[in-house]
């Protein structure tokens, strides 16, 4: 039996493989060796960047009149994940969950679930975060 005979891919809406289906006899042979890896997967459902906050972010950027350039870097103070540009990071460690033209950007850390708030003022950015209860 070749690999393509026993492995079936389930595609997401973008046409990219999202899940793999295996015959149970194949699965029973590999289950014990794969199980430890599966336990490391986060149990929360995948959070997808929605278009609403992105639209608000675009409006926020169009209204930008602060005395410094926009910095797309995001850092999670709880688990330490960081990116130099959340918009272009292939790992998308952060999801923008809220944005408004008043200067508030709210990010969700995919790794630990922490909420990170960037409050943009005329001269500086204030950072706040709240970590989900264990
Ligand atoms: Zn985090």
PDB file of C-alpha atoms and ligand atoms in Angstrom:
ATOM      1  CA  UNK A   1       0.000   0.000   0.000  1.00  0.00           C
ATOM      2  CA  UNK A   2       1.459   3.383  -0.970  1.00  0.00           C
ATOM      3  CA  UNK A   3       1.235   6.471   1.200  1.00  0.00           C
ATOM      4  CA  UNK A   4      -1.328   8.102  -1.089  1.00  0.00           C
ATOM      5  CA  UNK A   5      -3.536   4.984  -0.881  1.00  0.00           C
ATOM      6  CA  UNK A   6      -3.925   5.221   2.886  1.00  0.00           C
ATOM      7  CA  UNK A   7      -3.653   8.944   3.629  1.00  0.00           C
ATOM      8  CA  UNK A   8      -6.499  11.301   2.836  1.00  0.00           C
ATOM      9  CA  UNK A   9      -6.190  15.056   3.299  1.00  0.00           C
ATOM     10  CA  UNK A  10      -9.107  17.257   4.335  1.00  0.00           C
ATOM     11  CA  UNK A  11      -8.653  20.776   2.943  1.00  0.00           C
ATOM     12  CA  UNK A  12      -9.619  24.062   4.559  1.00  0.00           C
ATOM     13  CA  UNK A  13     -11.521  26.839   2.773  1.00  0.00           C
ATOM     14  CA  UNK A  14      -8.242  28.106   1.295  1.00  0.00           C
ATOM     15  CA  UNK A  15      -7.500  24.700  -0.234  1.00  0.00           C
ATOM     16  CA  UNK A  16      -4.658  23.949   2.159  1.00  0.00           C
ATOM     17  CA  UNK A  17      -4.482  20.590   3.988  1.00  0.00           C
ATOM     18  CA  UNK A  18      -6.000  21.005   7.454  1.00  0.00           C
ATOM     19  CA  UNK A  19      -6.588  17.410   8.596  1.00  0.00           C
ATOM     20  CA  UNK A  20      -5.350  13.936   7.712  1.00  0.00           C
ATOM     21  CA  UNK A  21      -7.566  10.840   7.647  1.00  0.00           C
ATOM     22  CA  UNK A  22      -5.937   7.426   8.126  1.00  0.00           C
ATOM     23  CA  UNK A  23      -7.370   3.886   7.954  1.00  0.00           C
ATOM     24  CA  UNK A  24      -7.766   2.575  11.479  1.00  0.00           C
ATOM     25  CA  UNK A  25      -5.345  -0.321  10.939  1.00  0.00           C
ATOM     26  CA  UNK A  26      -2.636   2.176   9.924  1.00  0.00           C
ATOM     27  CA  UNK A  27      -3.540   4.429  12.834  1.00  0.00           C
ATOM     28  CA  UNK A  28      -3.339   1.559  15.332  1.00  0.00           C
ATOM     29  CA  UNK A  29       0.258   0.907  14.233  1.00  0.00           C
ATOM     30  CA  UNK A  30       1.406   4.511  14.765  1.00  0.00           C
ATOM     31  CA  UNK A  31      -0.908   5.735  17.528  1.00  0.00           C
ATOM     32  CA  UNK A  32       1.481   4.980  20.405  1.00  0.00           C
ATOM     33  CA  UNK A  33       4.368   6.846  18.793  1.00  0.00           C
ATOM     34  CA  UNK A  34       2.255   9.852  17.758  1.00  0.00           C
ATOM     35  CA  UNK A  35       0.205  10.239  20.958  1.00  0.00           C
ATOM     36  CA  UNK A  36       2.879  12.196  22.908  1.00  0.00           C
ATOM     37  CA  UNK A  37       3.058  14.749  20.069  1.00  0.00           C
ATOM     38  CA  UNK A  38      -0.714  15.179  20.023  1.00  0.00           C
ATOM     39  CA  UNK A  39      -0.764  15.979  23.729  1.00  0.00           C
ATOM     40  CA  UNK A  40       1.419  19.022  23.040  1.00  0.00           C
ATOM     41  CA  UNK A  41      -1.163  20.539  20.725  1.00  0.00           C
ATOM     42  CA  UNK A  42      -3.174  23.418  22.199  1.00  0.00           C
ATOM     43  CA  UNK A  43      -6.711  22.314  22.944  1.00  0.00           C
ATOM     44  CA  UNK A  44      -8.378  25.610  22.146  1.00  0.00           C
ATOM     45  CA  UNK A  45      -9.862  25.956  18.671  1.00  0.00           C
ATOM     46  CA  UNK A  46      -7.833  27.826  16.112  1.00  0.00           C
ATOM     47  CA  UNK A  47      -8.536  31.526  16.264  1.00  0.00           C
ATOM     48  CA  UNK A  48      -8.790  32.993  12.808  1.00  0.00           C
ATOM     49  CA  UNK A  49      -8.065  36.609  11.985  1.00  0.00           C
ATOM     50  CA  UNK A  50     -11.441  38.152  11.207  1.00  0.00           C
ATOM     51  CA  UNK A  51     -11.879  40.981   8.759  1.00  0.00           C
ATOM     52  CA  UNK A  52     -13.723  43.372  11.114  1.00  0.00           C
ATOM     53  CA  UNK A  53     -10.707  44.298  13.259  1.00  0.00           C
ATOM     54  CA  UNK A  54      -8.528  44.460  10.153  1.00  0.00           C
ATOM     55  CA  UNK A  55     -10.892  46.994   8.596  1.00  0.00           C
ATOM     56  CA  UNK A  56     -10.725  49.040  11.781  1.00  0.00           C
ATOM     57  CA  UNK A  57      -6.938  48.724  11.721  1.00  0.00           C
ATOM     58  CA  UNK A  58      -6.838  50.122   8.183  1.00  0.00           C
ATOM     59  CA  UNK A  59      -8.947  53.089   9.311  1.00  0.00           C
ATOM     60  CA  UNK A  60      -6.672  53.534  12.315  1.00  0.00           C
ATOM     61  CA  UNK A  61      -3.621  53.641  10.034  1.00  0.00           C
ATOM     62  CA  UNK A  62      -5.300  56.142   7.705  1.00  0.00           C
ATOM     63  CA  UNK A  63      -5.979  58.442  10.676  1.00  0.00           C
ATOM     64  CA  UNK A  64      -2.438  58.065  12.023  1.00  0.00           C
ATOM     65  CA  UNK A  65      -1.249  61.459  13.284  1.00  0.00           C
ATOM     66  CA  UNK A  66       1.040  60.436  16.112  1.00  0.00           C
ATOM     67  CA  UNK A  67       4.579  61.756  16.497  1.00  0.00           C
ATOM     68  CA  UNK A  68       6.231  58.417  15.760  1.00  0.00           C
ATOM     69  CA  UNK A  69       6.062  55.748  13.100  1.00  0.00           C
ATOM     70  CA  UNK A  70       3.749  52.795  13.608  1.00  0.00           C
ATOM     71  CA  UNK A  71       5.622  49.809  15.072  1.00  0.00           C
ATOM     72  CA  UNK A  72       4.036  46.469  14.085  1.00  0.00           C
ATOM     73  CA  UNK A  73       6.058  44.526  16.667  1.00  0.00           C
ATOM     74  CA  UNK A  74       4.038  42.620  19.279  1.00  0.00           C
ATOM     75  CA  UNK A  75       5.416  40.890  22.363  1.00  0.00           C
ATOM     76  CA  UNK A  76       3.588  38.650  24.803  1.00  0.00           C
ATOM     77  CA  UNK A  77       4.785  39.519  28.324  1.00  0.00           C
ATOM     78  CA  UNK A  78       3.376  36.251  29.659  1.00  0.00           C
ATOM     79  CA  UNK A  79       4.914  33.535  27.456  1.00  0.00           C
ATOM     80  CA  UNK A  80       7.578  35.587  25.683  1.00  0.00           C
ATOM     81  CA  UNK A  81       6.391  35.099  22.091  1.00  0.00           C
ATOM     82  CA  UNK A  82       7.239  38.068  19.927  1.00  0.00           C
ATOM     83  CA  UNK A  83       7.144  39.184  16.349  1.00  0.00           C
ATOM     84  CA  UNK A  84       8.686  42.150  14.588  1.00  0.00           C
ATOM     85  CA  UNK A  85       5.580  42.475  12.382  1.00  0.00           C
ATOM     86  CA  UNK A  86       2.343  40.721  13.295  1.00  0.00           C
ATOM     87  CA  UNK A  87       0.935  41.449   9.837  1.00  0.00           C
ATOM     88  CA  UNK A  88       3.598  39.496   7.941  1.00  0.00           C
ATOM     89  CA  UNK A  89       4.786  36.835  10.378  1.00  0.00           C
ATOM     90  CA  UNK A  90       4.259  33.428   8.696  1.00  0.00           C
ATOM     91  CA  UNK A  91       3.588  31.877  12.120  1.00  0.00           C
ATOM     92  CA  UNK A  92       0.909  34.501  12.954  1.00  0.00           C
ATOM     93  CA  UNK A  93       1.633  34.324  16.701  1.00  0.00           C
ATOM     94  CA  UNK A  94      -0.902  37.081  17.357  1.00  0.00           C
ATOM     95  CA  UNK A  95      -4.439  37.711  16.167  1.00  0.00           C
ATOM     96  CA  UNK A  96      -5.784  41.240  16.082  1.00  0.00           C
ATOM     97  CA  UNK A  97      -9.126  40.961  17.867  1.00  0.00           C
ATOM     98  CA  UNK A  98     -10.041  44.623  18.157  1.00  0.00           C
ATOM     99  CA  UNK A  99      -8.904  47.959  16.771  1.00  0.00           C
ATOM    100  CA  UNK A 100     -10.283  51.469  16.758  1.00  0.00           C
ATOM    101  CA  UNK A 101      -9.270  54.831  15.389  1.00  0.00           C
ATOM    102  CA  UNK A 102      -8.837  56.101  18.956  1.00  0.00           C
ATOM    103  CA  UNK A 103      -5.569  54.192  19.052  1.00  0.00           C
ATOM    104  CA  UNK A 104      -6.443  50.914  20.747  1.00  0.00           C
ATOM    105  CA  UNK A 105      -5.177  47.663  19.255  1.00  0.00           C
ATOM    106  CA  UNK A 106      -6.008  44.395  20.997  1.00  0.00           C
ATOM    107  CA  UNK A 107      -4.084  41.218  20.217  1.00  0.00           C
ATOM    108  CA  UNK A 108      -4.646  37.614  21.273  1.00  0.00           C
ATOM    109  CA  UNK A 109      -1.523  35.494  21.849  1.00  0.00           C
ATOM    110  CA  UNK A 110      -2.082  32.137  20.157  1.00  0.00           C
ATOM    111  CA  UNK A 111       0.374  30.319  22.402  1.00  0.00           C
ATOM    112  CA  UNK A 112      -0.949  31.222  25.849  1.00  0.00           C
ATOM    113  CA  UNK A 113      -4.202  33.107  25.275  1.00  0.00           C
ATOM    114  CA  UNK A 114      -3.000  36.356  26.806  1.00  0.00           C
ATOM    115  CA  UNK A 115      -4.734  39.518  25.653  1.00  0.00           C
ATOM    116  CA  UNK A 116      -2.320  42.333  24.802  1.00  0.00           C
ATOM    117  CA  UNK A 117      -3.597  45.897  24.501  1.00  0.00           C
ATOM    118  CA  UNK A 118      -1.547  48.578  22.739  1.00  0.00           C
ATOM    119  CA  UNK A 119      -2.886  52.032  23.549  1.00  0.00           C
ATOM    120  CA  UNK A 120      -1.447  54.567  21.149  1.00  0.00           C
ATOM    121  CA  UNK A 121      -1.111  58.109  22.469  1.00  0.00           C
ATOM    122  CA  UNK A 122       0.342  61.134  20.723  1.00  0.00           C
ATOM    123  CA  UNK A 123       3.849  60.606  22.106  1.00  0.00           C
ATOM    124  CA  UNK A 124       3.993  57.017  23.255  1.00  0.00           C
ATOM    125  CA  UNK A 125       2.378  53.592  23.328  1.00  0.00           C
ATOM    126  CA  UNK A 126       1.072  52.151  26.600  1.00  0.00           C
ATOM    127  CA  UNK A 127       0.960  48.385  26.946  1.00  0.00           C
ATOM    128  CA  UNK A 128      -1.406  46.350  29.066  1.00  0.00           C
ATOM    129  CA  UNK A 129      -2.091  42.649  29.159  1.00  0.00           C
ATOM    130  CA  UNK A 130      -4.327  40.166  30.891  1.00  0.00           C
ATOM    131  CA  UNK A 131      -3.552  36.483  31.148  1.00  0.00           C
ATOM    132  CA  UNK A 132      -6.311  33.880  31.131  1.00  0.00           C
ATOM    133  CA  UNK A 133      -6.891  32.093  34.430  1.00  0.00           C
ATOM    134  CA  UNK A 134      -5.390  28.602  34.478  1.00  0.00           C
TER     135      UNK A 134
HETATM  136 ZN1  LIG B   1       1.627  34.477  25.140  1.00  0.00          ZN
END
